[in-house]
Amino acid sequence: MRWSSNSFRKWSRLVHRDLSFFFAGMVLIYAVSGIVMNHRDTINPNFSIERKEYTVAGSLPSKAGMTRDKVLELLAPLGEEGNYTKYYFPQEETMKVFLKGGSNLTVNVRTGEAVYESVTRRPLISALARLHYNPGRWWTWFADIFAVALIVITLSGILMLKGGKGILGRGGVEMIVGILIPVLFLLLN
């Protein structure tokens, strides 16, 4: 079989199309989780943390008089009494209560000022972000196959068009600009 440039472009389109559809989910997953990972300083990809400040009504016992039952009473309005694990006093007037799942309550027993931090796992985003950390050997293999497929998708996309819209025209200029942007970033940093 003799390969002509038209048959080569036809096969490039088929490979490009089929691999693009097959790996579209992976591209979207990596794109969304990549955005979240790029903004880890403002978006915690694993947990949502809500902070509530309030004042406890009534007087509280000091460090010496604090009991587990009194701590459970403080947790009841928050609906967290079932998640209690332990408490301690990092300072004489400050009590910290630890809860299952990472939530916590800090109370100044003298003033009654309290800060409740509710920690909940982000189910979808944390799972997507976890893929960036190669969670297992099988995933490493799949990610490597995906990387090779991206190379094939890119090369087939570059080669499928001819003329002014292809690699020898506007497409080539766009490709060079796309290469120069990360190169300039690396040189300037």
GROMACS .gro file of C-alpha atoms in nm:
model
  189
    1MET     CA    1   0.000   0.000   0.000
    2ARG     CA    2   0.139   0.334  -0.102
    3TRP     CA    3   0.088   0.623   0.142
    4SER     CA    4  -0.013   0.951  -0.011
    5SER     CA    5  -0.028   1.276   0.181
    6ASN     CA    6  -0.409   1.261   0.164
    7SER     CA    7  -0.428   0.910   0.313
    8PHE     CA    8  -0.178   1.012   0.583
    9ARG     CA    9  -0.395   1.314   0.673
   10LYS     CA   10  -0.704   1.092   0.673
   11TRP     CA   11  -0.540   0.853   0.924
   12SER     CA   12  -0.421   1.152   1.129
   13ARG     CA   13  -0.779   1.277   1.153
   14LEU     CA   14  -0.907   0.933   1.257
   15VAL     CA   15  -0.638   0.883   1.522
   16HIS     CA   16  -0.678   1.241   1.644
   17ARG     CA   17  -1.057   1.212   1.668
   18ASP     CA   18  -1.068   0.870   1.836
   19LEU     CA   19  -0.793   0.938   2.090
   20SER     CA   20  -0.944   1.280   2.163
   21PHE     CA   21  -1.283   1.127   2.242
   22PHE     CA   22  -1.130   0.841   2.443
   23PHE     CA   23  -0.917   1.072   2.661
   24ALA     CA   24  -1.161   1.368   2.679
   25GLY     CA   25  -1.258   1.272   3.035
   26MET     CA   26  -0.894   1.263   3.143
   27VAL     CA   27  -0.826   1.602   2.986
   28LEU     CA   28  -1.123   1.752   3.174
   29ILE     CA   29  -1.024   1.585   3.503
   30TYR     CA   30  -0.665   1.709   3.480
   31ALA     CA   31  -0.779   2.055   3.369
   32VAL     CA   32  -1.024   2.103   3.658
   33SER     CA   33  -0.794   1.954   3.922
   34GLY     CA   34  -0.500   2.145   3.775
   35ILE     CA   35  -0.682   2.475   3.822
   36VAL     CA   36  -0.760   2.382   4.183
   37MET     CA   37  -0.401   2.270   4.245
   38ASN     CA   38  -0.269   2.598   4.098
   39HIS     CA   39  -0.477   2.790   4.354
   40ARG     CA   40  -0.407   2.579   4.664
   41ASP     CA   41  -0.330   2.897   4.860
   42THR     CA   42  -0.696   3.007   4.825
   43ILE     CA   43  -0.880   2.679   4.757
   44ASN     CA   44  -0.808   2.374   4.971
   45PRO     CA   45  -0.867   2.089   4.723
   46ASN     CA   46  -0.917   1.831   4.997
   47PHE     CA   47  -1.124   2.003   5.265
   48SER     CA   48  -1.382   2.274   5.310
   49ILE     CA   49  -1.322   2.464   5.636
   50GLU     CA   50  -1.596   2.682   5.781
   51ARG     CA   51  -1.523   2.901   6.080
   52LYS     CA   52  -1.791   3.019   6.323
   53GLU     CA   53  -1.719   3.265   6.606
   54TYR     CA   54  -1.965   3.304   6.892
   55THR     CA   55  -1.988   3.355   7.269
   56VAL     CA   56  -2.092   3.073   7.499
   57ALA     CA   57  -2.384   3.169   7.725
   58GLY     CA   58  -2.325   3.132   8.098
   59SER     CA   59  -2.008   3.074   8.293
   60LEU     CA   60  -1.759   2.800   8.223
   61PRO     CA   61  -1.545   2.605   8.469
   62SER     CA   62  -1.171   2.664   8.476
   63LYS     CA   63  -0.913   2.414   8.359
   64ALA     CA   64  -0.925   2.232   8.693
   65GLY     CA   65  -1.305   2.208   8.693
   66MET     CA   66  -1.358   2.111   8.328
   67THR     CA   67  -1.510   1.768   8.266
   68ARG     CA   68  -1.594   1.557   7.965
   69ASP     CA   69  -1.966   1.607   8.033
   70LYS     CA   70  -1.927   1.987   8.031
   71VAL     CA   71  -1.738   1.967   7.700
   72LEU     CA   72  -2.018   1.753   7.554
   73GLU     CA   73  -2.270   2.020   7.665
   74LEU     CA   74  -2.067   2.279   7.470
   75LEU     CA   75  -2.073   2.057   7.161
   76ALA     CA   76  -2.448   1.984   7.172
   77PRO     CA   77  -2.564   2.313   7.007
   78LEU     CA   78  -2.316   2.243   6.726
   79GLY     CA   79  -2.446   1.888   6.679
   80GLU     CA   80  -2.094   1.757   6.738
   81GLU     CA   81  -2.126   1.576   7.072
   82GLY     CA   82  -2.110   1.240   6.892
   83ASN     CA   83  -1.780   1.337   6.727
   84TYR     CA   84  -1.592   1.426   7.046
   85THR     CA   85  -1.244   1.273   7.078
   86LYS     CA   86  -1.057   1.474   7.345
   87TYR     CA   87  -0.984   1.816   7.488
   88TYR     CA   88  -0.685   1.992   7.640
   89PHE     CA   89  -0.573   2.334   7.758
   90PRO     CA   90  -0.281   2.475   7.554
   91GLN     CA   91  -0.305   2.784   7.779
   92GLU     CA   92  -0.459   2.832   8.122
   93GLU     CA   93  -0.777   2.999   7.989
   94THR     CA   94  -0.796   2.838   7.644
   95MET     CA   95  -0.949   2.496   7.586
   96LYS     CA   96  -0.922   2.315   7.255
   97VAL     CA   97  -1.166   2.034   7.173
   98PHE     CA   98  -1.082   1.785   6.899
   99LEU     CA   99  -1.353   1.620   6.693
  100LYS     CA  100  -1.358   1.328   6.451
  101GLY     CA  101  -1.282   1.428   6.094
  102GLY     CA  102  -1.056   1.720   6.190
  103SER     CA  103  -1.315   1.969   6.316
  104ASN     CA  104  -1.236   2.151   6.641
  105LEU     CA  105  -1.366   2.397   6.896
  106THR     CA  106  -1.151   2.652   7.080
  107VAL     CA  107  -1.304   2.822   7.386
  108ASN     CA  108  -1.171   3.091   7.616
  109VAL     CA  109  -1.322   2.962   7.944
  110ARG     CA  110  -1.288   3.305   8.112
  111THR     CA  111  -1.464   3.516   7.844
  112GLY     CA  112  -1.675   3.247   7.675
  113GLU     CA  113  -1.545   3.345   7.330
  114ALA     CA  114  -1.551   3.039   7.106
  115VAL     CA  115  -1.433   2.950   6.757
  116TYR     CA  116  -1.573   2.642   6.587
  117GLU     CA  117  -1.395   2.512   6.275
  118SER     CA  118  -1.595   2.261   6.075
  119VAL     CA  119  -1.380   2.051   5.845
  120THR     CA  120  -1.550   1.848   5.571
  121ARG     CA  121  -1.392   1.659   5.284
  122ARG     CA  122  -1.460   1.788   4.933
  123PRO     CA  123  -1.572   1.462   4.772
  124LEU     CA  124  -1.526   1.535   4.401
  125ILE     CA  125  -1.245   1.789   4.392
  126SER     CA  126  -1.030   1.599   4.645
  127ALA     CA  127  -1.066   1.280   4.443
  128LEU     CA  128  -0.967   1.461   4.123
  129ALA     CA  129  -0.671   1.635   4.289
  130ARG     CA  130  -0.554   1.301   4.430
  131LEU     CA  131  -0.487   1.182   4.075
  132HIS     CA  132  -0.208   1.442   4.048
  133TYR     CA  133  -0.021   1.257   4.322
  134ASN     CA  134  -0.013   0.919   4.142
  135PRO     CA  135  -0.223   0.720   4.390
  136GLY     CA  136  -0.097   0.382   4.273
  137ARG     CA  137   0.115   0.186   4.031
  138TRP     CA  138  -0.173   0.114   3.793
  139TRP     CA  139  -0.252   0.485   3.780
  140THR     CA  140   0.110   0.564   3.690
  141TRP     CA  141   0.081   0.328   3.393
  142PHE     CA  142  -0.249   0.480   3.282
  143ALA     CA  143  -0.112   0.835   3.324
  144ASP     CA  144   0.193   0.741   3.115
  145ILE     CA  145  -0.033   0.601   2.842
  146PHE     CA  146  -0.236   0.922   2.861
  147ALA     CA  147   0.082   1.131   2.822
  148VAL     CA  148   0.187   0.931   2.514
  149ALA     CA  149  -0.166   0.967   2.374
  150LEU     CA  150  -0.143   1.345   2.421
  151ILE     CA  151   0.177   1.344   2.215
  152VAL     CA  152   0.003   1.141   1.942
  153ILE     CA  153  -0.305   1.367   1.954
  154THR     CA  154  -0.081   1.674   1.925
  155LEU     CA  155   0.129   1.536   1.638
  156SER     CA  156  -0.174   1.411   1.447
  157GLY     CA  157  -0.342   1.751   1.494
  158ILE     CA  158  -0.033   1.931   1.367
  159LEU     CA  159  -0.004   1.709   1.059
  160MET     CA  160  -0.366   1.671   0.952
  161LEU     CA  161  -0.405   2.018   0.797
  162LYS     CA  162  -0.211   2.137   0.495
  163GLY     CA  163  -0.154   2.473   0.336
  164GLY     CA  164  -0.208   2.810   0.499
  165LYS     CA  165  -0.398   2.670   0.797
  166GLY     CA  166  -0.147   2.391   0.866
  167ILE     CA  167   0.203   2.366   1.008
  168LEU     CA  168   0.349   2.571   0.720
  169GLY     CA  169   0.103   2.857   0.774
  170ARG     CA  170  -0.104   3.001   1.057
  171GLY     CA  171  -0.092   2.673   1.253
  172GLY     CA  172   0.288   2.682   1.260
  173VAL     CA  173   0.291   3.042   1.386
  174GLU     CA  174   0.041   2.955   1.660
  175MET     CA  175   0.249   2.652   1.758
  176ILE     CA  176   0.567   2.861   1.785
  177VAL     CA  177   0.388   3.119   2.002
  178GLY     CA  178   0.253   2.836   2.218
  179ILE     CA  179   0.607   2.702   2.265
  180LEU     CA  180   0.758   3.046   2.332
  181ILE     CA  181   0.522   3.135   2.618
  182PRO     CA  182   0.645   2.863   2.860
  183VAL     CA  183   1.006   2.905   2.739
  184LEU     CA  184   0.992   3.280   2.814
  185PHE     CA  185   0.835   3.210   3.151
  186LEU     CA  186   1.118   2.970   3.238
  187LEU     CA  187   1.383   3.218   3.121
  188LEU     CA  188   1.232   3.510   3.315
  189ASN     CA  189   1.192   3.319   3.642
   0.00000   0.00000   0.00000
